[in-house]
Amino acid sequence: EAGKFYFKPNEIQVKKGEKIKIVLNNKEGFHDLVLDVFNVQTPQIQGGNTAEVEFTAEKSGTFEYYCSVGNHRQMGMVGKLIVSE
């Protein structure tokens, strides 16, 4: 879920090698979800819409996902993807 400068949940835990599907449900505003390390980005969507991305978590570690719209990332619209072995 995305809203005014938040993601819920703001922490996602997965296993290395898993195929991941993220469904971004935008409650309000104009947002996207970007996860640079896996070259993942949803389209930017208006409130009331959803967007999906699928990828395989090929690396283990803790990686930041964020909203790339305007200064939303700087305003705290970030989360963590934790990929364990």
PDB file of N, CA and C in Angstrom:
ATOM      1  N   GLU A   1       0.846  -1.187   0.000  1.00  0.00           N
ATOM      2  CA  GLU A   1       0.000   0.000   0.000  1.00  0.00           C
ATOM      3  C   GLU A   1       0.883   1.240   0.000  1.00  0.00           C
ATOM      4  N   ALA A   2       0.503   2.205  -0.809  1.00  0.00           N
ATOM      5  CA  ALA A   2       1.199   3.487  -0.858  1.00  0.00           C
ATOM      6  C   ALA A   2       0.210   4.583  -0.518  1.00  0.00           C
ATOM      7  N   GLY A   3       0.693   5.590   0.186  1.00  0.00           N
ATOM      8  CA  GLY A   3      -0.125   6.745   0.529  1.00  0.00           C
ATOM      9  C   GLY A   3       0.757   7.961   0.634  1.00  0.00           C
ATOM     10  N   LYS A   4       0.267   8.970   1.316  1.00  0.00           N
ATOM     11  CA  LYS A   4       1.035  10.209   1.424  1.00  0.00           C
ATOM     12  C   LYS A   4       2.304   9.965   2.221  1.00  0.00           C
ATOM     13  N   PHE A   5       3.360   9.656   1.484  1.00  0.00           N
ATOM     14  CA  PHE A   5       4.724   9.528   1.969  1.00  0.00           C
ATOM     15  C   PHE A   5       4.944   8.314   2.874  1.00  0.00           C
ATOM     16  N   TYR A   6       4.262   7.221   2.567  1.00  0.00           N
ATOM     17  CA  TYR A   6       4.503   5.965   3.289  1.00  0.00           C
ATOM     18  C   TYR A   6       4.265   4.770   2.369  1.00  0.00           C
ATOM     19  N   PHE A   7       4.889   3.659   2.736  1.00  0.00           N
ATOM     20  CA  PHE A   7       4.569   2.338   2.196  1.00  0.00           C
ATOM     21  C   PHE A   7       4.138   1.474   3.366  1.00  0.00           C
ATOM     22  N   LYS A   8       3.145   0.630   3.149  1.00  0.00           N
ATOM     23  CA  LYS A   8       2.721  -0.313   4.181  1.00  0.00           C
ATOM     24  C   LYS A   8       2.544  -1.664   3.539  1.00  0.00           C
ATOM     25  N   PRO A   9       3.318  -2.681   3.905  1.00  0.00           N
ATOM     26  CA  PRO A   9       4.354  -2.636   4.936  1.00  0.00           C
ATOM     27  C   PRO A   9       5.593  -1.888   4.419  1.00  0.00           C
ATOM     28  N   ASN A  10       6.403  -1.429   5.346  1.00  0.00           N
ATOM     29  CA  ASN A  10       7.640  -0.760   4.938  1.00  0.00           C
ATOM     30  C   ASN A  10       8.836  -1.697   5.094  1.00  0.00           C
ATOM     31  N   GLU A  11       8.549  -2.994   5.322  1.00  0.00           N
ATOM     32  CA  GLU A  11       9.586  -4.017   5.357  1.00  0.00           C
ATOM     33  C   GLU A  11       9.004  -5.305   4.788  1.00  0.00           C
ATOM     34  N   ILE A  12       9.703  -5.887   3.811  1.00  0.00           N
ATOM     35  CA  ILE A  12       9.281  -7.126   3.170  1.00  0.00           C
ATOM     36  C   ILE A  12      10.423  -8.124   3.301  1.00  0.00           C
ATOM     37  N   GLN A  13      10.131  -9.332   3.797  1.00  0.00           N
ATOM     38  CA  GLN A  13      11.151 -10.359   3.954  1.00  0.00           C
ATOM     39  C   GLN A  13      10.870 -11.508   2.995  1.00  0.00           C
ATOM     40  N   VAL A  14      11.906 -11.908   2.257  1.00  0.00           N
ATOM     41  CA  VAL A  14      11.800 -13.002   1.290  1.00  0.00           C
ATOM     42  C   VAL A  14      13.071 -13.850   1.362  1.00  0.00           C
ATOM     43  N   LYS A  15      13.042 -14.977   0.663  1.00  0.00           N
ATOM     44  CA  LYS A  15      14.204 -15.862   0.575  1.00  0.00           C
ATOM     45  C   LYS A  15      14.897 -15.665  -0.769  1.00  0.00           C
ATOM     46  N   LYS A  16      16.211 -15.768  -0.780  1.00  0.00           N
ATOM     47  CA  LYS A  16      16.983 -15.679  -2.011  1.00  0.00           C
ATOM     48  C   LYS A  16      16.500 -16.755  -2.984  1.00  0.00           C
ATOM     49  N   GLY A  17      16.318 -16.379  -4.231  1.00  0.00           N
ATOM     50  CA  GLY A  17      15.860 -17.301  -5.262  1.00  0.00           C
ATOM     51  C   GLY A  17      14.360 -17.331  -5.444  1.00  0.00           C
ATOM     52  N   GLU A  18      13.619 -16.719  -4.512  1.00  0.00           N
ATOM     53  CA  GLU A  18      12.166 -16.695  -4.639  1.00  0.00           C
ATOM     54  C   GLU A  18      11.724 -15.753  -5.750  1.00  0.00           C
ATOM     55  N   LYS A  19      10.640 -16.127  -6.427  1.00  0.00           N
ATOM     56  CA  LYS A  19       9.996 -15.217  -7.374  1.00  0.00           C
ATOM     57  C   LYS A  19       9.057 -14.340  -6.557  1.00  0.00           C
ATOM     58  N   ILE A  20       9.201 -13.045  -6.701  1.00  0.00           N
ATOM     59  CA  ILE A  20       8.462 -12.075  -5.895  1.00  0.00           C
ATOM     60  C   ILE A  20       7.466 -11.337  -6.782  1.00  0.00           C
ATOM     61  N   LYS A  21       6.263 -11.167  -6.272  1.00  0.00           N
ATOM     62  CA  LYS A  21       5.253 -10.346  -6.949  1.00  0.00           C
ATOM     63  C   LYS A  21       4.821  -9.282  -5.958  1.00  0.00           C
ATOM     64  N   ILE A  22       5.023  -8.028  -6.322  1.00  0.00           N
ATOM     65  CA  ILE A  22       4.587  -6.906  -5.490  1.00  0.00           C
ATOM     66  C   ILE A  22       3.412  -6.240  -6.183  1.00  0.00           C
ATOM     67  N   VAL A  23       2.310  -6.121  -5.453  1.00  0.00           N
ATOM     68  CA  VAL A  23       1.133  -5.404  -5.940  1.00  0.00           C
ATOM     69  C   VAL A  23       1.060  -4.098  -5.155  1.00  0.00           C
ATOM     70  N   LEU A  24       1.246  -2.989  -5.835  1.00  0.00           N
ATOM     71  CA  LEU A  24       1.218  -1.666  -5.210  1.00  0.00           C
ATOM     72  C   LEU A  24      -0.200  -1.120  -5.306  1.00  0.00           C
ATOM     73  N   ASN A  25      -0.831  -0.953  -4.158  1.00  0.00           N
ATOM     74  CA  ASN A  25      -2.184  -0.408  -4.066  1.00  0.00           C
ATOM     75  C   ASN A  25      -2.059   1.035  -3.595  1.00  0.00           C
ATOM     76  N   ASN A  26      -2.268   1.979  -4.500  1.00  0.00           N
ATOM     77  CA  ASN A  26      -2.093   3.390  -4.180  1.00  0.00           C
ATOM     78  C   ASN A  26      -3.390   3.950  -3.592  1.00  0.00           C
ATOM     79  N   LYS A  27      -3.337   4.305  -2.321  1.00  0.00           N
ATOM     80  CA  LYS A  27      -4.515   4.839  -1.626  1.00  0.00           C
ATOM     81  C   LYS A  27      -4.765   6.307  -1.940  1.00  0.00           C
ATOM     82  N   GLU A  28      -3.687   7.085  -2.127  1.00  0.00           N
ATOM     83  CA  GLU A  28      -3.856   8.526  -2.349  1.00  0.00           C
ATOM     84  C   GLU A  28      -2.594   9.104  -2.963  1.00  0.00           C
ATOM     85  N   GLY A  29      -2.754  10.137  -3.778  1.00  0.00           N
ATOM     86  CA  GLY A  29      -1.609  10.808  -4.381  1.00  0.00           C
ATOM     87  C   GLY A  29      -1.163  10.147  -5.675  1.00  0.00           C
ATOM     88  N   PHE A  30       0.102  10.347  -6.019  1.00  0.00           N
ATOM     89  CA  PHE A  30       0.700   9.869  -7.263  1.00  0.00           C
ATOM     90  C   PHE A  30       2.030   9.234  -6.897  1.00  0.00           C
ATOM     91  N   HIS A  31       2.148   7.906  -7.063  1.00  0.00           N
ATOM     92  CA  HIS A  31       3.313   7.192  -6.554  1.00  0.00           C
ATOM     93  C   HIS A  31       3.753   6.063  -7.478  1.00  0.00           C
ATOM     94  N   ASP A  32       4.954   5.562  -7.196  1.00  0.00           N
ATOM     95  CA  ASP A  32       5.471   4.344  -7.805  1.00  0.00           C
ATOM     96  C   ASP A  32       6.300   3.621  -6.752  1.00  0.00           C
ATOM     97  N   LEU A  33       6.872   2.498  -7.142  1.00  0.00           N
ATOM     98  CA  LEU A  33       7.777   1.751  -6.264  1.00  0.00           C
ATOM     99  C   LEU A  33       8.986   1.357  -7.095  1.00  0.00           C
ATOM    100  N   VAL A  34      10.179   1.732  -6.611  1.00  0.00           N
ATOM    101  CA  VAL A  34      11.427   1.468  -7.320  1.00  0.00           C
ATOM    102  C   VAL A  34      12.341   0.657  -6.409  1.00  0.00           C
ATOM    103  N   LEU A  35      12.950  -0.376  -6.982  1.00  0.00           N
ATOM    104  CA  LEU A  35      13.911  -1.223  -6.265  1.00  0.00           C
ATOM    105  C   LEU A  35      15.101  -1.381  -7.204  1.00  0.00           C
ATOM    106  N   ASP A  36      16.077  -0.477  -7.056  1.00  0.00           N
ATOM    107  CA  ASP A  36      17.181  -0.372  -8.013  1.00  0.00           C
ATOM    108  C   ASP A  36      17.976  -1.659  -8.181  1.00  0.00           C
ATOM    109  N   VAL A  37      18.316  -2.329  -7.077  1.00  0.00           N
ATOM    110  CA  VAL A  37      19.224  -3.479  -7.147  1.00  0.00           C
ATOM    111  C   VAL A  37      18.694  -4.596  -8.043  1.00  0.00           C
ATOM    112  N   PHE A  38      17.368  -4.725  -8.147  1.00  0.00           N
ATOM    113  CA  PHE A  38      16.779  -5.751  -8.998  1.00  0.00           C
ATOM    114  C   PHE A  38      16.186  -5.160 -10.282  1.00  0.00           C
ATOM    115  N   ASN A  39      16.486  -3.870 -10.538  1.00  0.00           N
ATOM    116  CA  ASN A  39      16.015  -3.183 -11.739  1.00  0.00           C
ATOM    117  C   ASN A  39      14.493  -3.276 -11.873  1.00  0.00           C
ATOM    118  N   VAL A  40      13.802  -2.968 -10.775  1.00  0.00           N
ATOM    119  CA  VAL A  40      12.350  -3.090 -10.685  1.00  0.00           C
ATOM    120  C   VAL A  40      11.737  -1.703 -10.503  1.00  0.00           C
ATOM    121  N   GLN A  41      10.681  -1.424 -11.272  1.00  0.00           N
ATOM    122  CA  GLN A  41       9.942  -0.176 -11.093  1.00  0.00           C
ATOM    123  C   GLN A  41       8.522  -0.355 -11.591  1.00  0.00           C
ATOM    124  N   THR A  42       7.556   0.027 -10.753  1.00  0.00           N
ATOM    125  CA  THR A  42       6.170   0.043 -11.212  1.00  0.00           C
ATOM    126  C   THR A  42       5.946   1.317 -12.012  1.00  0.00           C
ATOM    127  N   PRO A  43       4.895   1.351 -12.802  1.00  0.00           N
ATOM    128  CA  PRO A  43       4.504   2.631 -13.393  1.00  0.00           C
ATOM    129  C   PRO A  43       4.078   3.594 -12.281  1.00  0.00           C
ATOM    130  N   GLN A  44       4.140   4.886 -12.558  1.00  0.00           N
ATOM    131  CA  GLN A  44       3.615   5.876 -11.611  1.00  0.00           C
ATOM    132  C   GLN A  44       2.099   5.885 -11.767  1.00  0.00           C
ATOM    133  N   ILE A  45       1.398   5.732 -10.631  1.00  0.00           N
ATOM    134  CA  ILE A  45      -0.061   5.595 -10.685  1.00  0.00           C
ATOM    135  C   ILE A  45      -0.749   6.596  -9.752  1.00  0.00           C
ATOM    136  N   GLN A  46      -1.958   6.960 -10.135  1.00  0.00           N
ATOM    137  CA  GLN A  46      -2.802   7.844  -9.325  1.00  0.00           C
ATOM    138  C   GLN A  46      -3.455   7.054  -8.196  1.00  0.00           C
ATOM    139  N   GLY A  47      -3.887   7.757  -7.153  1.00  0.00           N
ATOM    140  CA  GLY A  47      -4.628   7.140  -6.064  1.00  0.00           C
ATOM    141  C   GLY A  47      -5.834   6.383  -6.584  1.00  0.00           C
ATOM    142  N   GLY A  48      -6.120   5.230  -5.968  1.00  0.00           N
ATOM    143  CA  GLY A  48      -7.233   4.401  -6.385  1.00  0.00           C
ATOM    144  C   GLY A  48      -6.845   3.346  -7.405  1.00  0.00           C
ATOM    145  N   ASN A  49      -5.592   3.353  -7.859  1.00  0.00           N
ATOM    146  CA  ASN A  49      -5.126   2.394  -8.853  1.00  0.00           C
ATOM    147  C   ASN A  49      -4.108   1.428  -8.253  1.00  0.00           C
ATOM    148  N   THR A  50      -3.830   0.351  -8.986  1.00  0.00           N
ATOM    149  CA  THR A  50      -2.818  -0.607  -8.566  1.00  0.00           C
ATOM    150  C   THR A  50      -1.843  -0.851  -9.716  1.00  0.00           C
ATOM    151  N   ALA A  51      -0.640  -1.287  -9.349  1.00  0.00           N
ATOM    152  CA  ALA A  51       0.378  -1.670 -10.330  1.00  0.00           C
ATOM    153  C   ALA A  51       1.110  -2.883  -9.765  1.00  0.00           C
ATOM    154  N   GLU A  52       1.618  -3.737 -10.652  1.00  0.00           N
ATOM    155  CA  GLU A  52       2.303  -4.958 -10.222  1.00  0.00           C
ATOM    156  C   GLU A  52       3.675  -5.056 -10.874  1.00  0.00           C
ATOM    157  N   VAL A  53       4.606  -5.663 -10.127  1.00  0.00           N
ATOM    158  CA  VAL A  53       5.909  -6.032 -10.683  1.00  0.00           C
ATOM    159  C   VAL A  53       6.254  -7.430 -10.189  1.00  0.00           C
ATOM    160  N   GLU A  54       6.987  -8.156 -11.011  1.00  0.00           N
ATOM    161  CA  GLU A  54       7.470  -9.486 -10.628  1.00  0.00           C
ATOM    162  C   GLU A  54       8.954  -9.558 -10.927  1.00  0.00           C
ATOM    163  N   PHE A  55       9.698 -10.213 -10.037  1.00  0.00           N
ATOM    164  CA  PHE A  55      11.130 -10.392 -10.215  1.00  0.00           C
ATOM    165  C   PHE A  55      11.585 -11.542  -9.329  1.00  0.00           C
ATOM    166  N   THR A  56      12.811 -11.993  -9.564  1.00  0.00           N
ATOM    167  CA  THR A  56      13.404 -13.030  -8.729  1.00  0.00           C
ATOM    168  C   THR A  56      14.461 -12.380  -7.850  1.00  0.00           C
ATOM    169  N   ALA A  57      14.405 -12.665  -6.558  1.00  0.00           N
ATOM    170  CA  ALA A  57      15.363 -12.109  -5.599  1.00  0.00           C
ATOM    171  C   ALA A  57      16.664 -12.907  -5.707  1.00  0.00           C
ATOM    172  N   GLU A  58      17.557 -12.459  -6.570  1.00  0.00           N
ATOM    173  CA  GLU A  58      18.771 -13.213  -6.879  1.00  0.00           C
ATOM    174  C   GLU A  58      19.946 -12.892  -5.956  1.00  0.00           C
ATOM    175  N   LYS A  59      19.832 -11.855  -5.151  1.00  0.00           N
ATOM    176  CA  LYS A  59      20.912 -11.460  -4.241  1.00  0.00           C
ATOM    177  C   LYS A  59      20.368 -11.413  -2.824  1.00  0.00           C
ATOM    178  N   SER A  60      21.212 -11.782  -1.856  1.00  0.00           N
ATOM    179  CA  SER A  60      20.788 -11.644  -0.465  1.00  0.00           C
ATOM    180  C   SER A  60      21.305 -10.317   0.092  1.00  0.00           C
ATOM    181  N   GLY A  61      20.600  -9.797   1.083  1.00  0.00           N
ATOM    182  CA  GLY A  61      20.971  -8.533   1.709  1.00  0.00           C
ATOM    183  C   GLY A  61      19.740  -7.719   2.023  1.00  0.00           C
ATOM    184  N   THR A  62      19.960  -6.482   2.426  1.00  0.00           N
ATOM    185  CA  THR A  62      18.876  -5.549   2.723  1.00  0.00           C
ATOM    186  C   THR A  62      18.942  -4.421   1.710  1.00  0.00           C
ATOM    187  N   PHE A  63      17.831  -4.197   1.019  1.00  0.00           N
ATOM    188  CA  PHE A  63      17.792  -3.248  -0.085  1.00  0.00           C
ATOM    189  C   PHE A  63      16.630  -2.279   0.117  1.00  0.00           C
ATOM    190  N   GLU A  64      16.865  -1.013  -0.234  1.00  0.00           N
ATOM    191  CA  GLU A  64      15.825   0.002  -0.077  1.00  0.00           C
ATOM    192  C   GLU A  64      14.937   0.053  -1.310  1.00  0.00           C
ATOM    193  N   TYR A  65      13.631   0.116  -1.078  1.00  0.00           N
ATOM    194  CA  TYR A  65      12.706   0.476  -2.153  1.00  0.00           C
ATOM    195  C   TYR A  65      12.146   1.842  -1.811  1.00  0.00           C
ATOM    196  N   TYR A  66      11.694   2.579  -2.828  1.00  0.00           N
ATOM    197  CA  TYR A  66      11.301   3.964  -2.611  1.00  0.00           C
ATOM    198  C   TYR A  66      10.353   4.430  -3.704  1.00  0.00           C
ATOM    199  N   CYS A  67       9.733   5.567  -3.452  1.00  0.00           N
ATOM    200  CA  CYS A  67       8.911   6.244  -4.452  1.00  0.00           C
ATOM    201  C   CYS A  67       9.796   7.277  -5.146  1.00  0.00           C
ATOM    202  N   SER A  68       9.814   7.250  -6.483  1.00  0.00           N
ATOM    203  CA  SER A  68      10.691   8.159  -7.232  1.00  0.00           C
ATOM    204  C   SER A  68      10.000   9.461  -7.643  1.00  0.00           C
ATOM    205  N   VAL A  69       8.759   9.660  -7.252  1.00  0.00           N
ATOM    206  CA  VAL A  69       8.025  10.867  -7.630  1.00  0.00           C
ATOM    207  C   VAL A  69       8.521  12.049  -6.785  1.00  0.00           C
ATOM    208  N   GLY A  70       8.881  13.130  -7.452  1.00  0.00           N
ATOM    209  CA  GLY A  70       9.276  14.366  -6.761  1.00  0.00           C
ATOM    210  C   GLY A  70      10.272  14.107  -5.642  1.00  0.00           C
ATOM    211  N   ASN A  71       9.972  14.669  -4.456  1.00  0.00           N
ATOM    212  CA  ASN A  71      10.843  14.493  -3.293  1.00  0.00           C
ATOM    213  C   ASN A  71      10.256  13.491  -2.300  1.00  0.00           C
ATOM    214  N   HIS A  72       9.402  12.599  -2.755  1.00  0.00           N
ATOM    215  CA  HIS A  72       8.754  11.624  -1.864  1.00  0.00           C
ATOM    216  C   HIS A  72       9.772  10.762  -1.126  1.00  0.00           C
ATOM    217  N   ARG A  73      10.842  10.343  -1.809  1.00  0.00           N
ATOM    218  CA  ARG A  73      11.865   9.522  -1.148  1.00  0.00           C
ATOM    219  C   ARG A  73      12.482  10.300   0.013  1.00  0.00           C
ATOM    220  N   GLN A  74      12.831  11.553  -0.225  1.00  0.00           N
ATOM    221  CA  GLN A  74      13.428  12.376   0.821  1.00  0.00           C
ATOM    222  C   GLN A  74      12.455  12.629   1.974  1.00  0.00           C
ATOM    223  N   MET A  75      11.163  12.554   1.686  1.00  0.00           N
ATOM    224  CA  MET A  75      10.148  12.782   2.718  1.00  0.00           C
ATOM    225  C   MET A  75       9.827  11.501   3.493  1.00  0.00           C
ATOM    226  N   GLY A  76      10.600  10.434   3.231  1.00  0.00           N
ATOM    227  CA  GLY A  76      10.448   9.216   4.013  1.00  0.00           C
ATOM    228  C   GLY A  76       9.663   8.108   3.352  1.00  0.00           C
ATOM    229  N   MET A  77       9.362   8.249   2.079  1.00  0.00           N
ATOM    230  CA  MET A  77       8.592   7.207   1.392  1.00  0.00           C
ATOM    231  C   MET A  77       9.555   6.127   0.903  1.00  0.00           C
ATOM    232  N   VAL A  78      10.018   5.322   1.868  1.00  0.00           N
ATOM    233  CA  VAL A  78      10.995   4.265   1.619  1.00  0.00           C
ATOM    234  C   VAL A  78      10.598   3.020   2.411  1.00  0.00           C
ATOM    235  N   GLY A  79      11.169   1.902   2.015  1.00  0.00           N
ATOM    236  CA  GLY A  79      10.982   0.656   2.742  1.00  0.00           C
ATOM    237  C   GLY A  79      12.191  -0.228   2.541  1.00  0.00           C
ATOM    238  N   LYS A  80      12.199  -1.385   3.189  1.00  0.00           N
ATOM    239  CA  LYS A  80      13.325  -2.318   3.084  1.00  0.00           C
ATOM    240  C   LYS A  80      12.840  -3.660   2.567  1.00  0.00           C
ATOM    241  N   LEU A  81      13.572  -4.195   1.596  1.00  0.00           N
ATOM    242  CA  LEU A  81      13.402  -5.565   1.151  1.00  0.00           C
ATOM    243  C   LEU A  81      14.561  -6.353   1.750  1.00  0.00           C
ATOM    244  N   ILE A  82      14.250  -7.324   2.592  1.00  0.00           N
ATOM    245  CA  ILE A  82      15.267  -8.147   3.228  1.00  0.00           C
ATOM    246  C   ILE A  82      15.245  -9.533   2.574  1.00  0.00           C
ATOM    247  N   VAL A  83      16.360  -9.868   1.910  1.00  0.00           N
ATOM    248  CA  VAL A  83      16.478 -11.144   1.221  1.00  0.00           C
ATOM    249  C   VAL A  83      17.467 -12.005   1.997  1.00  0.00           C
ATOM    250  N   SER A  84      16.975 -13.103   2.560  1.00  0.00           N
ATOM    251  CA  SER A  84      17.831 -13.993   3.341  1.00  0.00           C
ATOM    252  C   SER A  84      18.218 -15.219   2.536  1.00  0.00           C
ATOM    253  N   GLU A  85      19.314 -15.843   2.937  1.00  0.00           N
ATOM    254  CA  GLU A  85      19.819 -17.061   2.252  1.00  0.00           C
ATOM    255  C   GLU A  85      18.850 -18.205   2.412  1.00  0.00           C
TER     256      GLU A  85
END
